[in-house]
Coordinates of C-alpha atoms in Angstrom, one line a residue:
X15 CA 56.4 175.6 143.9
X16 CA 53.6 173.8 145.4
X17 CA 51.1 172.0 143.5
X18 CA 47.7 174.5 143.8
X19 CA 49.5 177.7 143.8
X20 CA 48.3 180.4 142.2
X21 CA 51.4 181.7 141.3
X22 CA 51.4 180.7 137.0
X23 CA 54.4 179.5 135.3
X24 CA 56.3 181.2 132.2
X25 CA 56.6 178.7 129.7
X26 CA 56.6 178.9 126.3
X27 CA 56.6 176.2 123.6
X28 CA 56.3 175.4 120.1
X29 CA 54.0 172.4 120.0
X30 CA 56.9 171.1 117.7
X31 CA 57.0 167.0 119.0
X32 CA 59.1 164.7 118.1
X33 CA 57.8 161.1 118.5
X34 CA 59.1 157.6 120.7
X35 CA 57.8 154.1 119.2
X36 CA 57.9 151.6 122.3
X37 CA 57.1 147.8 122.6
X38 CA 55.1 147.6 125.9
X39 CA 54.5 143.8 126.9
X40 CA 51.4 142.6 128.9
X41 CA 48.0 142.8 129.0
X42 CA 46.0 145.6 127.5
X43 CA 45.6 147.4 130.4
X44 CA 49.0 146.6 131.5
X45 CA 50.6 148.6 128.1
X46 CA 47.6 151.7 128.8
X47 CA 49.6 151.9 132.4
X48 CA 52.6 151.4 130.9
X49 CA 52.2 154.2 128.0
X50 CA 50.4 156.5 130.6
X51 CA 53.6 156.1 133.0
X52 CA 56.4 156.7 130.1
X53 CA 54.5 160.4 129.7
X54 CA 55.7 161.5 133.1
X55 CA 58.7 159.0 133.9
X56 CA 60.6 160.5 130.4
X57 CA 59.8 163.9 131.6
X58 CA 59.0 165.3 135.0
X59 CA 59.4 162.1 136.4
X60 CA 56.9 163.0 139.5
X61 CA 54.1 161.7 140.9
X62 CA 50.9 163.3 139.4
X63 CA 49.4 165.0 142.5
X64 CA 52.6 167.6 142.6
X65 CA 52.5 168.2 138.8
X66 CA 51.1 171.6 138.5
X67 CA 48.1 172.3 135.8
X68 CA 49.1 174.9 132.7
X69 CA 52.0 174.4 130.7
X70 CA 54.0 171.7 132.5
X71 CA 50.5 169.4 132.4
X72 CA 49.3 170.5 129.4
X73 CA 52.6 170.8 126.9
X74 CA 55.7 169.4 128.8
X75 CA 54.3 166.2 129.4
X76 CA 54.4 163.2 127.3
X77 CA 51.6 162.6 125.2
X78 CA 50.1 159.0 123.7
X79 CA 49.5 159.7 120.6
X80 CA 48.9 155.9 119.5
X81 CA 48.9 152.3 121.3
X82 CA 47.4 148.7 119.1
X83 CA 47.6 145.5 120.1
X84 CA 50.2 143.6 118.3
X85 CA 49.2 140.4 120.2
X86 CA 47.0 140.0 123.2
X87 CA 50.3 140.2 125.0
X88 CA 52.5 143.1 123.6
X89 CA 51.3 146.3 121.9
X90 CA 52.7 149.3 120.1
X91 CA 52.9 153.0 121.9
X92 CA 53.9 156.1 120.3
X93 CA 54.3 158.4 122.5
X94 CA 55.1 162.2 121.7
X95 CA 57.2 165.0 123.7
X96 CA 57.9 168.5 122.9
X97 CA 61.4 169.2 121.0
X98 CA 62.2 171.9 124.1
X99 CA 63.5 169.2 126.1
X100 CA 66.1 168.3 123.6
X101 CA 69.5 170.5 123.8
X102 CA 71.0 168.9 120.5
X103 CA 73.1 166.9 122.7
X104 CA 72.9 162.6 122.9
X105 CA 72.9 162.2 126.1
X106 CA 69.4 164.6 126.0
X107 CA 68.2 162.6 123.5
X108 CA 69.2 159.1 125.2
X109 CA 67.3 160.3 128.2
X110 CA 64.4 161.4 126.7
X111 CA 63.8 158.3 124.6
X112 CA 64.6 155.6 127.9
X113 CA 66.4 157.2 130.4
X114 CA 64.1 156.3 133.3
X115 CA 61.8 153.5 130.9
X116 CA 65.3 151.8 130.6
X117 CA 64.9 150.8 134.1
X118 CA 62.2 148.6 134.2
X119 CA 61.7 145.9 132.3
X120 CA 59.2 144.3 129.4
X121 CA 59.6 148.2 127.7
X122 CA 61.4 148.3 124.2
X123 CA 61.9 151.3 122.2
X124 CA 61.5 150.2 118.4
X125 CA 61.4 153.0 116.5
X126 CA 62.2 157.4 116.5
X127 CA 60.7 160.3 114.8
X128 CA 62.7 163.3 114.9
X129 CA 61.6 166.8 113.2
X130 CA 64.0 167.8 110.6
X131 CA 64.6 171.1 112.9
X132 CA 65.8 168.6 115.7
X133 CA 68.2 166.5 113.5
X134 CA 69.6 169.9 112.4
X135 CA 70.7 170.3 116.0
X136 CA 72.7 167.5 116.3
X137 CA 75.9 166.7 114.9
X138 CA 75.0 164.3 112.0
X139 CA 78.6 162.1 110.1
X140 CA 81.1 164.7 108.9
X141 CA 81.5 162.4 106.2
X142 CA 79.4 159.9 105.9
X143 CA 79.1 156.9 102.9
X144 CA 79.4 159.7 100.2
X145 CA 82.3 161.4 101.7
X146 CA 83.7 158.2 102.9
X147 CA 84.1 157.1 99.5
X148 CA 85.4 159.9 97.9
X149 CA 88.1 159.9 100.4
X150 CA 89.1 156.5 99.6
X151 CA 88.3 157.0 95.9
X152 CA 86.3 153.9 95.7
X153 CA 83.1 155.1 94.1
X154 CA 80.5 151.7 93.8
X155 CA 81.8 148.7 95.4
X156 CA 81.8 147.4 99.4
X157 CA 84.3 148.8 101.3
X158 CA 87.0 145.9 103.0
X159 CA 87.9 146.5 106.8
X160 CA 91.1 144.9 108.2
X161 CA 91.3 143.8 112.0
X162 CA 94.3 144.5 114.2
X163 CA 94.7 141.5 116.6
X164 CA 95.4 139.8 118.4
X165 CA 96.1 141.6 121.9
X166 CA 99.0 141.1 123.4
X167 CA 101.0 141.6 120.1
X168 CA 103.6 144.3 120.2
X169 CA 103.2 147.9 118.3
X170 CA 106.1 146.3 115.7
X171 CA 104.0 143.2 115.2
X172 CA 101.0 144.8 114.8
X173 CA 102.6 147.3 112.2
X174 CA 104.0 144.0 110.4
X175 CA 100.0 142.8 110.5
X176 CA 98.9 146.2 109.3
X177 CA 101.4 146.5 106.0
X178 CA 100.4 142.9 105.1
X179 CA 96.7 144.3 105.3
X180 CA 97.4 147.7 103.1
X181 CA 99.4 145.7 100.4
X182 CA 96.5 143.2 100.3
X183 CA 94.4 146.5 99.0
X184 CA 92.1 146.9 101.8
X185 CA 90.7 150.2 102.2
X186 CA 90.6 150.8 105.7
X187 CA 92.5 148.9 108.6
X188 CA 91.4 149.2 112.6
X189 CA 92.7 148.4 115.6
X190 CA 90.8 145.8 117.5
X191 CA 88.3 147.0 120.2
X192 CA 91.0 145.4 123.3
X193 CA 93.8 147.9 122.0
X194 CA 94.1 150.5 124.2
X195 CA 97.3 152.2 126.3
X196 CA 98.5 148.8 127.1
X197 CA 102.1 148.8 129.1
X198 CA 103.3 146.0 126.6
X199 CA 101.9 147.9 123.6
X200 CA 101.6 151.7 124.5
X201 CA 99.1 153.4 122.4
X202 CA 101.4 155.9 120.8
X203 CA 104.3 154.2 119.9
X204 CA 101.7 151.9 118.0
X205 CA 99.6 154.6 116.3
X206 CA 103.0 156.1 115.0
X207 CA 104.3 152.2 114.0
X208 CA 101.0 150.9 112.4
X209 CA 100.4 154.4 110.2
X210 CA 103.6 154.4 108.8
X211 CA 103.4 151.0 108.0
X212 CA 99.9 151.4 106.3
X213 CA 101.5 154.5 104.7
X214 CA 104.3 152.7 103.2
X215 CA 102.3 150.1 101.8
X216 CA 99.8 153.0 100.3
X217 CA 102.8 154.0 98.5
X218 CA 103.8 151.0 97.1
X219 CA 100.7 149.7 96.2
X220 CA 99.5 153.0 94.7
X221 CA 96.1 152.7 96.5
X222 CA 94.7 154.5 99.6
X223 CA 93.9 153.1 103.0
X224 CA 92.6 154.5 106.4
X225 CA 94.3 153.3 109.7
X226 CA 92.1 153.8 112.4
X227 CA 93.3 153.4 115.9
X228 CA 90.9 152.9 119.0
X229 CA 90.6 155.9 121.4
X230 CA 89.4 155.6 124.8
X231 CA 89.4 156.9 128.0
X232 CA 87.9 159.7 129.6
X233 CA 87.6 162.9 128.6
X234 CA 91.0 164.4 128.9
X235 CA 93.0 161.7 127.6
X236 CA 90.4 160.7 124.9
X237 CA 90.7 164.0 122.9
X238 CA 94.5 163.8 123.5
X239 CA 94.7 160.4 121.9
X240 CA 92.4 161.4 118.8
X241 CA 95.1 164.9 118.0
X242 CA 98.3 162.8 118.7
X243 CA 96.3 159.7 116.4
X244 CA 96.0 162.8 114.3
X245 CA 99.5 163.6 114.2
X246 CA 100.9 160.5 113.4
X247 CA 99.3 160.3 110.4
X248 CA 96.0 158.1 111.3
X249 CA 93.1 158.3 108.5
X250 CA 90.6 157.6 111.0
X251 CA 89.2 157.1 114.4
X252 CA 87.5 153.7 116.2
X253 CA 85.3 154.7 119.0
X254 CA 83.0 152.7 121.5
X255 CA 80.4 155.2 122.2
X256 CA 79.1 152.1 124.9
X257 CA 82.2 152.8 126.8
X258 CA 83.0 156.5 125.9
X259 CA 79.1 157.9 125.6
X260 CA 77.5 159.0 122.5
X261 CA 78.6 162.7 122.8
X262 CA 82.3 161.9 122.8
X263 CA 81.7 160.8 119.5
X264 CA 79.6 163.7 118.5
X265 CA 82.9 165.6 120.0
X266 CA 85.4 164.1 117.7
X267 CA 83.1 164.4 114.4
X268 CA 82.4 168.5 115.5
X269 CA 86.1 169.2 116.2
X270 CA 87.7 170.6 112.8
X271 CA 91.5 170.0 113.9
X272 CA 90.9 166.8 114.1
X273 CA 88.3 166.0 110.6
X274 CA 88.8 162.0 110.9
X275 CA 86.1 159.5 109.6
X276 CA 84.4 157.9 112.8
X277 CA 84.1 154.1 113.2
X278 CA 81.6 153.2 115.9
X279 CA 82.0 149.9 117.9
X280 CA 79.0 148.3 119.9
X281 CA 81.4 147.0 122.5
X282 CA 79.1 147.2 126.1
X283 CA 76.4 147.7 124.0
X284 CA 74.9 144.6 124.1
X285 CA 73.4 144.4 127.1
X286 CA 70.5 147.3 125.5
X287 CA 69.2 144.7 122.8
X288 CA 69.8 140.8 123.8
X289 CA 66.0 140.9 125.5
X290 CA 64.1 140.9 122.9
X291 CA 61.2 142.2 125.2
X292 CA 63.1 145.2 126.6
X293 CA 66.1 147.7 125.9
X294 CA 66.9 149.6 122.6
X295 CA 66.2 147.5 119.1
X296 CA 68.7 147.0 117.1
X297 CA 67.9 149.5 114.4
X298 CA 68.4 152.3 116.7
X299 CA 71.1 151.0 119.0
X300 CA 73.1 150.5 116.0
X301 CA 71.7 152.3 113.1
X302 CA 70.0 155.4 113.9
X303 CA 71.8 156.5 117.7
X304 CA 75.1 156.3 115.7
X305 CA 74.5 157.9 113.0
X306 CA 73.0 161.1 114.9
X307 CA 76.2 161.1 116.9
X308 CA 78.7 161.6 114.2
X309 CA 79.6 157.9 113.1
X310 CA 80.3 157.3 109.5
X311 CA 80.9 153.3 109.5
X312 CA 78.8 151.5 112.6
X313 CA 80.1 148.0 113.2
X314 CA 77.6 145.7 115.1
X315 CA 77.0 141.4 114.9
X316 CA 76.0 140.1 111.5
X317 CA 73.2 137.3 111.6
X318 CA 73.6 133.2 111.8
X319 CA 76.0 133.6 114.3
X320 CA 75.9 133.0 117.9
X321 CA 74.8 136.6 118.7
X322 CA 70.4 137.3 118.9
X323 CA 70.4 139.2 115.9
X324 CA 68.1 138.4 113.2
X325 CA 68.5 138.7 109.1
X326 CA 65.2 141.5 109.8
X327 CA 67.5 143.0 112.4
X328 CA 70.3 143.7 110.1
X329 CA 68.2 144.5 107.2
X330 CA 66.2 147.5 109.5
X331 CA 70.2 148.5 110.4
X332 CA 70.9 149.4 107.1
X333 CA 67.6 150.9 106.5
X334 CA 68.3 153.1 109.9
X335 CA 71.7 154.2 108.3
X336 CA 70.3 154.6 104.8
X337 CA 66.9 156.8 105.5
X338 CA 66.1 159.8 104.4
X339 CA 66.9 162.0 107.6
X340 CA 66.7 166.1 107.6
X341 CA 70.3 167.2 105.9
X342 CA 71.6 163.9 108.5
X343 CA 73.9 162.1 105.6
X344 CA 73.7 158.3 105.3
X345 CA 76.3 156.5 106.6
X346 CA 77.9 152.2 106.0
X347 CA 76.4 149.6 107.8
X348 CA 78.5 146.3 108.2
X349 CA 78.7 142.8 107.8
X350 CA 81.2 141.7 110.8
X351 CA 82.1 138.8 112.7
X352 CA 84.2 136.2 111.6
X353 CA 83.3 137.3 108.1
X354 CA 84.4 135.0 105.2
X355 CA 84.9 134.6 101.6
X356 CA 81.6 132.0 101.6
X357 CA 79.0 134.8 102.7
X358 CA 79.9 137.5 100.5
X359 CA 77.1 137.0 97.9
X360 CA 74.6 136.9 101.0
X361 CA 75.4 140.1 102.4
X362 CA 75.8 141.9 99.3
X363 CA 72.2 140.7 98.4
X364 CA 71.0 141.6 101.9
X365 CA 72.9 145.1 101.5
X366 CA 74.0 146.0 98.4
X367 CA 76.9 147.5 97.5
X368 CA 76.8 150.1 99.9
X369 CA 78.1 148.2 103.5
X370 CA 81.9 147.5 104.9
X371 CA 82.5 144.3 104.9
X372 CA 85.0 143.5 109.0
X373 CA 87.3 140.6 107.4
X374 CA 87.1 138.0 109.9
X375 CA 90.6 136.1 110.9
X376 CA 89.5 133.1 108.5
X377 CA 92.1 134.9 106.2
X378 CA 94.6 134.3 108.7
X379 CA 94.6 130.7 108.6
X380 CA 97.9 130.6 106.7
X381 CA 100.1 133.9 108.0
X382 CA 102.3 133.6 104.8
X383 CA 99.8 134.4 102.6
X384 CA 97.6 137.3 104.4
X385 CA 98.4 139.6 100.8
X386 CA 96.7 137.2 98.5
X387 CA 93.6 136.1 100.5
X388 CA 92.7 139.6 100.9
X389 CA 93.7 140.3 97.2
X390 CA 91.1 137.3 96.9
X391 CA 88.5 138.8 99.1
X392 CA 88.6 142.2 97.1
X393 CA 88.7 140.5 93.7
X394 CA 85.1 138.3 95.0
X395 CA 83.6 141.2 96.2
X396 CA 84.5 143.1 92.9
X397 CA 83.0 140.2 90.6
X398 CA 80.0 139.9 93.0
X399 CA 78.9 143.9 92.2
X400 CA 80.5 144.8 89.3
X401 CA 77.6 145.6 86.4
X402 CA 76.6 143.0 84.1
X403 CA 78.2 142.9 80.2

């Protein structure tokens, strides 16, 4: 309809908001431009001549509701848009928050606000930390993650790899992000391999453990690896929403033949968060986003390594997965990458006792004795957050 016509348009809202916390970098009048754009470029996306007065101008659009100076050269925005323009689905909610924004540069979204009635929308963990525990009946401590890799190992070597892990007492083991339908290690004939060998060792050692195998693809072949992971007697599900999209994860956690925990992987993630200036901050990209989709363990890089993630970063993770969030359960952040024995006191003081801790192949040094360094692991991690006498 052309802008001036006299025809009026229908729309009806709630003036319920939910609420976008951006980084804008430049001058003062710079970030005003920049603030003033993100209220149109995250909704109508138009130039403002052909944006009609009424309820598109005067509701629809974006609103600032708040922008400071942080420094002379970068300053905090919140900007505010109406909860119609969510549909409960991620890829709405992706859009809305730096869909368009994610294409310039110097823009950072730091922070989200959702109203309880929007969070009820979406799909939330089906299990989440609570859950997760009382599946695995371990009720206090950190939960111990095993690694399937290295690729290029067959589906009978990686089953070998994967009893090793469930007699050493771990509580859950995944397959490495590389593993997919690889002709030299077909994705089925490994699931099957790798579940019973995890089973096996459950039963000897008397103690449960989760085998979660990575599912990819697209669409089609996606769900059909999660029911035939399913059926092979997998106790969980690794996912790279990066690669997949958030709402295939929110698929998996709403389909009830299925009822697996979710692990999410940032694999092609990283790209959103290495400018520190621009992108998705890590508390969202890897905290919050997750969550919302259905994830009940999110993996992402541990501080002090080479990866440009701070100890604040990882702290505001865990806070992201941990909040208070509508009836949105809380869910395990992680301490991964090349994890070791040495750094178990520092991340349990960082985190507590409620994280996963990704075992990182420093426990493989000597093959022989896999069992007894993670025996070793667990029995550290025990003495490090058991109660004082």
């Amino acid at each position: 309809m052309p802008n001036g016509s006299s025809r009026s348009i229908d729309l009806q809202f709630s003036e319920e908001r939910f609420s976008v916390e951006y980084r804008l970098h430049g001058s003062a009048s710079d970030a005003r431009r920049r603030a003033d754009l993100l209220c149109i470029d995250q909704t109508v996306e138009a130039a403002d001549h052909v944006i009609p007065s009424g309820a598109i101008r005067d509701q629809l659009l974006g609103r600032v509701i708040q922008l400071e100076a942080l420094t002379p050269e970068s300053h905090r925005a919140v900007v505010s848009f109406p909860v119609e323009l969510l549909d409960g689905t991620m890829s709405a909610l992706l859009h809305m928050i730096i869909g368009m924004a994610g294409l310039q540069g110097q823009i950072r979204v730091t922070d989200l606000s959702l109203p309880d009635t929007v969070v009820s929308r979406l799909t939330g963990p089906r299990f989440g930390s609570r859950g997760l525990r009382d599946l695995l009946r371990v009720p206090r401590r950190p939960l111990i993650c095993a690694v399937l890799k290295p690729l290029g190992y067959s589906p009978q070597q990686l089953a070998e790899l994967a009893h090793e892990f469930a007699l050493g007492e771990v509580d859950l083991i995944k397959d490495d992000q590389s593993l997919r339908d690889h002709p030299f290690c077909r994705f089925e004939e490994r699931v099957a391999r790798c579940a019973e060998a995890v089973a096996k060792a459950s039963r000897q050692t008397g103690k449960r453990c989760l085998y979660a195998p990575h599912v990819s693809g697209p669409w089609p072949s996606l769900m059909e690896q999660a029911a035939k992971a399913t059926q092979a007697g997998a106790g969980a599900l690794l996912l790279c929403p990066g690669l997949t999209g958030f709402d295939a994860m929110t698929s998996l956690a709403q389909l009830s033949s299925l009822s697996l925990p979710l692990i999410a992987h940032p694999d092609f993630l990283g790209s959103h968060y290495v400018t520190s200036d621009s992108g998705i901050a890590p508390a969202l990209l890897f905290g919050l986003l997750p969550r919302l989709a259905g994830a009940d363990i999110t993996i992402y890089p541990t501080y002090g390594l080479n990866y440009p993630i701070s100890e604040q970063d990882c702290r505001q993770i865990a806070t992201a997965c941990r909040r208070t969030l509508g009836s949105c359960p809380p869910i395990l952040p992680t301490a991964a990458g090349r994890m070791t024995a040495a750094r178990i006191r520092e991340m349990v003081t960082l985190y507590g006792s409620d994280l996963v801790f990704i075992l990182g192949s420093d426990l493989r040094r000597e093959p022989t004795h896999l069992r007894s360094a993670c025996l070793d692991f667990l029995r550290l991690v025990q003495a490090e957050t058991s109660p004082s006498p």
